PDB file of C-alpha atoms and ligand atoms in Angstrom:
ATOM      1  CA  MET T 397       5.464 -16.605   9.110  1.00 72.00           C
ATOM      2  CA  ALA T 398       4.552 -13.946  11.822  1.00 88.00           C
ATOM      3  CA  LEU T 399       4.423 -10.639  10.826  1.00 97.00           C
ATOM      4  CA  ASP T 400       5.057  -7.749  13.090  1.00 98.00           C
ATOM      5  CA  VAL T 401       3.917  -4.190  12.037  1.00 98.00           C
ATOM      6  CA  PHE T 402       5.597  -1.105  13.361  1.00 98.00           C
ATOM      7  CA  VAL T 403       4.775   2.637  12.865  1.00 98.00           C
ATOM      8  CA  ALA T 404       7.734   4.075  11.225  1.00 98.00           C
ATOM      9  CA  THR T 405       8.904   7.344  12.888  1.00 97.00           C
ATOM     10  CA  GLY T 406      12.509   9.078  13.287  1.00 96.00           C
ATOM     11  CA  ALA T 407      15.350   6.852  11.936  1.00 96.00           C
ATOM     12  CA  ALA T 408      13.131   4.100  10.603  1.00 98.00           C
ATOM     13  CA  LEU T 409      11.595   6.648   7.912  1.00 98.00           C
ATOM     14  CA  ALA T 410      14.498   5.816   6.285  1.00 98.00           C
ATOM     15  CA  ASP T 411      13.928   1.804   5.925  1.00 98.00           C
ATOM     16  CA  TRP T 412      10.310   2.729   4.873  1.00 98.00           C
ATOM     17  CA  ARG T 413      11.680   4.775   2.113  1.00 98.00           C
ATOM     18  CA  LYS T 414      14.110   2.253   0.923  1.00 98.00           C
ATOM     19  CA  VAL T 415      11.358  -0.610   0.686  1.00 98.00           C
ATOM     20  CA  HIS T 416       9.202   1.927  -0.951  1.00 97.00           C
ATOM     21  CA  ASN T 417      11.710   2.966  -3.732  1.00 97.00           C
ATOM     22  CA  ALA T 418      12.700  -0.605  -4.088  1.00 96.00           C
ATOM     23  CA  ILE T 419       9.368  -1.617  -5.119  1.00 92.00           C
ATOM     24  CA  ILE T 420       7.901   1.638  -6.809  1.00 88.00           C
ATOM     25  CA  PRO T 421      11.359   2.815  -8.844  1.00 86.00           C
ATOM     26  CA  THR T 422       8.997   4.777 -11.383  1.00 81.00           C
ATOM     27  CA  ASP T 423       8.201   7.055  -8.182  1.00 84.00           C
ATOM     28  CA  PRO T 424      10.908   7.252  -5.785  1.00 93.00           C
ATOM     29  CA  LEU T 425      10.254   9.589  -2.705  1.00 97.00           C
ATOM     30  CA  SER T 426      13.035  11.802  -1.004  1.00 98.00           C
ATOM     31  CA  GLU T 427      13.718  11.664   2.486  1.00 98.00           C
ATOM     32  CA  ALA T 428      11.771  15.301   2.674  1.00 98.00           C
ATOM     33  CA  GLU T 429       8.678  13.750   0.854  1.00 98.00           C
ATOM     34  CA  VAL T 430       8.684  10.440   3.292  1.00 98.00           C
ATOM     35  CA  LEU T 431       8.886  12.643   6.239  1.00 98.00           C
ATOM     36  CA  GLU T 432       6.153  15.186   4.996  1.00 98.00           C
ATOM     37  CA  ARG T 433       3.917  11.870   4.289  1.00 98.00           C
ATOM     38  CA  SER T 434       4.649  10.442   7.653  1.00 98.00           C
ATOM     39  CA  GLY T 435       2.796  13.644   9.217  1.00 97.00           C
ATOM     40  CA  ARG T 436      -0.476  12.633   7.174  1.00 97.00           C
ATOM     41  CA  HIS T 437      -0.341   9.041   6.749  1.00 98.00           C
ATOM     42  CA  ARG T 438      -0.071   5.931   8.889  1.00 98.00           C
ATOM     43  CA  LEU T 439       3.561   4.768   7.409  1.00 98.00           C
ATOM     44  CA  THR T 440       4.336   1.184   8.686  1.00 98.00           C
ATOM     45  CA  LEU T 441       7.166  -1.544   8.275  1.00 98.00           C
ATOM     46  CA  GLY T 442       6.277  -5.191   8.326  1.00 98.00           C
ATOM     47  CA  TYR T 443       8.756  -7.582   9.856  1.00 98.00           C
ATOM     48  CA  ASP T 444       8.867 -11.501   9.615  1.00 98.00           C
ATOM     49  CA  ASP T 445      10.777 -13.043  12.596  1.00 95.00           C
ATOM     50  CA  GLY T 446      12.578  -9.805  12.714  1.00 96.00           C
ATOM     51  CA  VAL T 447      13.558  -9.247   9.287  1.00 97.00           C
ATOM     52  CA  LEU T 448      12.383  -6.508   7.141  1.00 98.00           C
ATOM     53  CA  VAL T 449       9.944  -7.676   4.448  1.00 98.00           C
ATOM     54  CA  GLY T 450       7.793  -4.820   3.405  1.00 98.00           C
ATOM     55  CA  ASN T 451       6.057  -1.390   4.221  1.00 98.00           C
ATOM     56  CA  ALA T 452       2.397  -0.198   3.961  1.00 98.00           C
ATOM     57  CA  THR T 453       0.658   3.031   3.644  1.00 98.00           C
ATOM     58  CA  VAL T 454      -2.810   3.831   5.377  1.00 98.00           C
ATOM     59  CA  ARG T 455      -4.280   7.326   3.995  1.00 98.00           C
ATOM     60  CA  PRO T 456      -6.843   7.754   6.767  1.00 98.00           C
ATOM     61  CA  PRO T 457     -10.241   8.545   5.790  1.00 98.00           C
ATOM     62  CA  ASP T 458     -11.036  11.685   4.123  1.00 97.00           C
ATOM     63  CA  GLY T 459     -14.262  13.779   4.313  1.00 96.00           C
ATOM     64  CA  HIS T 460     -16.325  10.979   2.550  1.00 95.00           C
ATOM     65  CA  GLY T 461     -15.111   8.196   5.246  1.00 97.00           C
ATOM     66  CA  THR T 462     -12.783   6.930   2.338  1.00 97.00           C
ATOM     67  CA  ALA T 463      -9.134   5.376   3.530  1.00 98.00           C
ATOM     68  CA  THR T 464      -6.528   4.160   0.948  1.00 98.00           C
ATOM     69  CA  VAL T 465      -4.638   1.038   2.226  1.00 98.00           C
ATOM     70  CA  ILE T 466      -1.594   0.171   0.004  1.00 98.00           C
ATOM     71  CA  VAL T 467       1.056  -3.013   1.129  1.00 98.00           C
ATOM     72  CA  ARG T 468       4.129  -3.689  -0.519  1.00 97.00           C
ATOM     73  CA  ILE T 469       6.308  -6.827   0.132  1.00 97.00           C
ATOM     74  CA  LEU T 470       9.941  -7.039  -0.975  1.00 97.00           C
ATOM     75  CA  ALA T 471      10.549  -9.164  -3.813  1.00 94.00           C
ATOM     76  CA  GLY T 472      12.188 -11.858  -2.057  1.00 96.00           C
ATOM     77  CA  HIS T 473       9.631 -12.618   0.438  1.00 97.00           C
ATOM     78  CA  ARG T 474       6.695 -12.594  -1.734  1.00 96.00           C
ATOM     79  CA  ARG T 475       4.003 -15.506  -2.019  1.00 95.00           C
ATOM     80  CA  HIS T 476       4.483 -16.654   1.465  1.00 96.00           C
ATOM     81  CA  GLY T 477       1.089 -15.061   2.804  1.00 97.00           C
ATOM     82  CA  LEU T 478       2.849 -11.970   4.243  1.00 98.00           C
ATOM     83  CA  GLY T 479       0.807  -9.549   1.847  1.00 98.00           C
ATOM     84  CA  SER T 480      -2.507 -10.814   2.742  1.00 98.00           C
ATOM     85  CA  THR T 481      -1.718 -10.832   6.660  1.00 98.00           C
ATOM     86  CA  TYR T 482      -0.401  -7.438   6.371  1.00 98.00           C
ATOM     87  CA  LEU T 483      -3.514  -6.096   4.129  1.00 98.00           C
ATOM     88  CA  ALA T 484      -5.737  -7.620   6.722  1.00 97.00           C
ATOM     89  CA  SER T 485      -4.002  -6.062   9.472  1.00 98.00           C
ATOM     90  CA  GLU T 486      -4.007  -2.373   7.800  1.00 98.00           C
ATOM     91  CA  LEU T 487      -7.395  -2.914   6.702  1.00 98.00           C
ATOM     92  CA  ALA T 488      -8.543  -3.465  10.400  1.00 98.00           C
ATOM     93  CA  VAL T 489      -6.722  -0.553  11.485  1.00 98.00           C
ATOM     94  CA  ALA T 490      -8.424   2.038   8.685  1.00 98.00           C
ATOM     95  CA  ARG T 491     -11.686   0.610   9.629  1.00 97.00           C
ATOM     96  CA  ALA T 492     -10.970   0.925  13.615  1.00 98.00           C
ATOM     97  CA  ILE T 493     -10.181   4.923  12.348  1.00 97.00           C
ATOM     98  CA  GLY T 494     -13.320   5.192  10.941  1.00 97.00           C
ATOM     99  CA  ALA T 495     -13.085   4.107   7.302  1.00 97.00           C
ATOM    100  CA  ARG T 496     -16.348   3.228   5.623  1.00 97.00           C
ATOM    101  CA  ARG T 497     -14.875   2.748   2.282  1.00 97.00           C
ATOM    102  CA  ILE T 498     -11.323   1.229   1.471  1.00 98.00           C
ATOM    103  CA  GLU T 499      -9.387   1.949  -1.707  1.00 98.00           C
ATOM    104  CA  THR T 500      -5.839   1.014  -2.908  1.00 98.00           C
ATOM    105  CA  VAL T 501      -3.816   2.091  -5.718  1.00 96.00           C
ATOM    106  CA  VAL T 502      -1.572  -0.144  -7.935  1.00 94.00           C
ATOM    107  CA  LEU T 503       0.727   0.733 -10.850  1.00 90.00           C
ATOM    108  CA  ALA T 504      -0.687  -0.671 -14.141  1.00 92.00           C
ATOM    109  CA  SER T 505       2.573  -2.426 -15.086  1.00 90.00           C
ATOM    110  CA  ASN T 506       2.655  -4.279 -11.787  1.00 89.00           C
ATOM    111  CA  HIS T 507       0.706  -7.532 -12.831  1.00 91.00           C
ATOM    112  CA  ASP T 508       1.333  -9.308  -9.283  1.00 90.00           C
ATOM    113  CA  GLY T 509      -0.219  -5.999  -7.321  1.00 94.00           C
ATOM    114  CA  LEU T 510      -3.117  -5.825  -9.270  1.00 96.00           C
ATOM    115  CA  ALA T 511      -3.843  -9.696  -9.417  1.00 97.00           C
ATOM    116  CA  PHE T 512      -3.621  -9.599  -5.711  1.00 97.00           C
ATOM    117  CA  ALA T 513      -5.884  -6.570  -5.150  1.00 98.00           C
ATOM    118  CA  LEU T 514      -8.361  -8.398  -7.589  1.00 98.00           C
ATOM    119  CA  ALA T 515      -8.069 -11.633  -5.871  1.00 97.00           C
ATOM    120  CA  ARG T 516      -8.868 -10.013  -2.324  1.00 97.00           C
ATOM    121  CA  GLY T 517     -12.008  -8.585  -3.646  1.00 97.00           C
ATOM    122  CA  PHE T 518     -11.134  -4.955  -4.753  1.00 98.00           C
ATOM    123  CA  VAL T 519     -12.568  -3.756  -7.802  1.00 98.00           C
ATOM    124  CA  GLU T 520     -10.982  -1.265 -10.525  1.00 97.00           C
ATOM    125  CA  HIS T 521     -12.846   2.121 -10.721  1.00 97.00           C
ATOM    126  CA  ASP T 522     -10.333   4.505 -12.286  1.00 97.00           C
ATOM    127  CA  ARG T 523      -6.831   4.473 -14.406  1.00 97.00           C
ATOM    128  CA  TYR T 524      -4.854   7.361 -15.243  1.00 96.00           C
ATOM    129  CA  LEU T 525      -1.528   8.698 -16.055  1.00 94.00           C
ATOM    130  CA  LEU T 526       0.173  11.416 -14.030  1.00 86.00           C
ATOM    131  CA  GLU T 527       1.914  14.116 -15.676  1.00 86.00           C
ATOM    132  CA  GLY T 528       5.128  12.838 -17.077  1.00 84.00           C
ATOM    133  CA  ASP T 529       4.395   9.314 -16.647  1.00 81.00           C
ATOM    134  CA  THR T 530       3.903   6.631 -18.948  1.00 86.00           C
ATOM    135  CA  VAL T 531       2.677   3.771 -17.043  1.00 88.00           C
ATOM    136  CA  PRO T 532      -1.144   4.453 -15.692  1.00 92.00           C
ATOM    137  CA  TYR T 533      -1.844   4.001 -11.922  1.00 93.00           C
ATOM    138  CA  VAL T 534      -5.228   2.017 -11.524  1.00 97.00           C
ATOM    139  CA  ASP T 535      -7.518   3.027  -8.524  1.00 98.00           C
ATOM    140  CA  LEU T 536      -9.547  -0.032  -7.037  1.00 98.00           C
ATOM    141  CA  HIS T 537     -11.913  -0.097  -4.200  1.00 98.00           C
ATOM    142  CA  LEU T 538     -13.668  -2.740  -1.899  1.00 98.00           C
ATOM    143  CA  PRO T 539     -17.450  -2.895  -2.827  1.00 97.00           C
ATOM    144  CA  GLY T 540     -20.238  -3.222  -0.808  1.00 76.00           C
ATOM    145  CA  GLU T 541     -19.179  -0.239   1.458  1.00 65.00           C
ATOM    146  CA  PRO T 542     -20.975   3.072   0.851  1.00 58.00           C
ATOM    147  CA  PRO T 543     -20.024   4.880  -2.320  1.00 53.00           C
ATOM    148  CA  GLU T 544     -17.869   8.174  -2.005  1.00 52.00           C
TER     149      GLU T 544
HETATM  150  C1  COA N 427       0.832  -7.509  -4.029  1.00 82.49           C
HETATM  151  C2  COA N 427       1.868  -7.794  -2.711  1.00 82.49           C
HETATM  152  C3  COA N 427       1.749  -6.972  -1.584  1.00 82.49           C
HETATM  153  C4  COA N 427       1.595  -9.649  -2.590  1.00 82.49           C
HETATM  154  O1  COA N 427       2.472  -9.654  -1.388  1.00 82.49           O
HETATM  155  P1  COA N 427       2.806 -11.276  -1.487  1.00 82.49           P
HETATM  156  O2  COA N 427       3.209 -11.438   0.348  1.00 82.49           O
HETATM  157  O3  COA N 427       3.099 -11.921  -2.392  1.00 82.49           O
HETATM  158  O4  COA N 427       1.282 -11.600  -0.827  1.00 82.49           O
HETATM  159  P2  COA N 427       0.492 -13.234  -0.450  1.00 82.49           P
HETATM  160  O5  COA N 427       1.673 -14.178  -0.311  1.00 82.49           O
HETATM  161  O6  COA N 427      -0.192 -12.731   0.676  1.00 82.49           O
HETATM  162  O7  COA N 427      -0.118 -13.614  -1.689  1.00 82.49           O
HETATM  163  C5  COA N 427       0.155 -13.557  -3.321  1.00 82.49           C
HETATM  164  C6  COA N 427      -0.136 -14.762  -3.598  1.00 82.49           C
HETATM  165  O8  COA N 427       0.414 -15.860  -3.285  1.00 82.49           O
HETATM  166  C7  COA N 427      -0.251 -16.860  -3.090  1.00 82.49           C
HETATM  167  N1  COA N 427       0.265 -17.655  -1.755  1.00 82.49           N
HETATM  168  C8  COA N 427       0.367 -17.147  -0.699  1.00 82.49           C
HETATM  169  N2  COA N 427       1.037 -17.989   0.230  1.00 82.49           N
HETATM  170  C9  COA N 427       1.658 -19.072  -0.229  1.00 82.49           C
HETATM  171  C10 COA N 427       2.419 -20.372  -0.665  1.00 82.49           C
HETATM  172  N3  COA N 427       2.911 -20.487   0.773  1.00 82.49           N
HETATM  173  N4  COA N 427       2.794 -20.954  -1.609  1.00 82.49           N
HETATM  174  C11 COA N 427       2.484 -20.659  -2.953  1.00 82.49           C
HETATM  175  N5  COA N 427       1.541 -19.461  -2.913  1.00 82.49           N
HETATM  176  C12 COA N 427       1.020 -18.621  -1.912  1.00 82.49           C
HETATM  177  C13 COA N 427      -1.366 -16.236  -2.394  1.00 82.49           C
HETATM  178  O9  COA N 427      -2.632 -17.250  -2.336  1.00 82.49           O
HETATM  179  C14 COA N 427      -1.620 -15.010  -3.483  1.00 82.49           C
HETATM  180  O10 COA N 427      -2.292 -15.439  -4.598  1.00 82.49           O
HETATM  181  P3  COA N 427      -3.832 -15.211  -5.207  1.00 82.49           P
HETATM  182  O11 COA N 427      -3.567 -13.558  -5.104  1.00 82.49           O
HETATM  183  O12 COA N 427      -3.937 -15.635  -6.436  1.00 82.49           O
HETATM  184  O13 COA N 427      -4.599 -15.558  -4.029  1.00 82.49           O
HETATM  185  C15 COA N 427       3.317  -7.797  -3.521  1.00 82.49           C
HETATM  186  O14 COA N 427       3.379  -8.609  -4.950  1.00 82.49           O
HETATM  187  C16 COA N 427       4.063  -6.452  -3.756  1.00 82.49           C
HETATM  188  O15 COA N 427       4.465  -5.910  -2.840  1.00 82.49           O
HETATM  189  N6  COA N 427       3.746  -6.001  -5.069  1.00 82.49           N
HETATM  190  C17 COA N 427       4.045  -4.448  -5.062  1.00 82.49           C
HETATM  191  C18 COA N 427       2.998  -3.409  -4.265  1.00 82.49           C
HETATM  192  C19 COA N 427       1.548  -3.627  -4.779  1.00 82.49           C
HETATM  193  O16 COA N 427       1.433  -3.610  -5.881  1.00 82.49           O
HETATM  194  N7  COA N 427       0.876  -3.384  -4.029  1.00 82.49           N
HETATM  195  C20 COA N 427      -0.533  -2.993  -3.777  1.00 82.49           C
HETATM  196  C21 COA N 427      -1.308  -4.211  -3.432  1.00 82.49           C
HETATM  197  S1  COA N 427      -2.351  -3.482  -2.194  1.00 82.49           S
END
């Protein structure tokens, strides 16, 4: 296992979108939405020995120093440590660009994702339904960092 992380730009944004929409079918993003996000967020692709295995989003620190890090690994590549490696790498990037608090967000129905975040030290602080949705999102943060 050797995870290589690349920033998705240009044509690679289609791959980023494909991975996002495969893992989060409840909130599919259009091409235009992904392009718009790529201007605000760090969108990356993760490869294991040249095979696309996942993607990630880092929302850079806001005015309070809070960054959001979300990693996604395709179902067929889970439980090999790729998610943990990808998370560690994106946490390091978030801190390097000034994050003092790290948050993540997981769909409540995504039991693997919630268990993964909790096992990695994240603590839930909010749970909410977006308009038209039936499954709540769960916001979590890494404690021990300055409050928002
Ligand atoms: C959450 C997610 C990224 C985890 O990806 P992953 O590649 O399976 O993550 P890892 O393999 O690093 O860890 C998953 C579990 O497998 C275990 N594991 C890792 N390598 C293993 C191996 N070789 N054999 C057996 N188990 C293993 C880990 O210990 C971990 O268990 P734990 O959480 O109880 O400690 C993936 O399930 C996913 O994309 N979910 C949907 C998106 C999401 O919810 N993202 C939010 C998280 S920030």
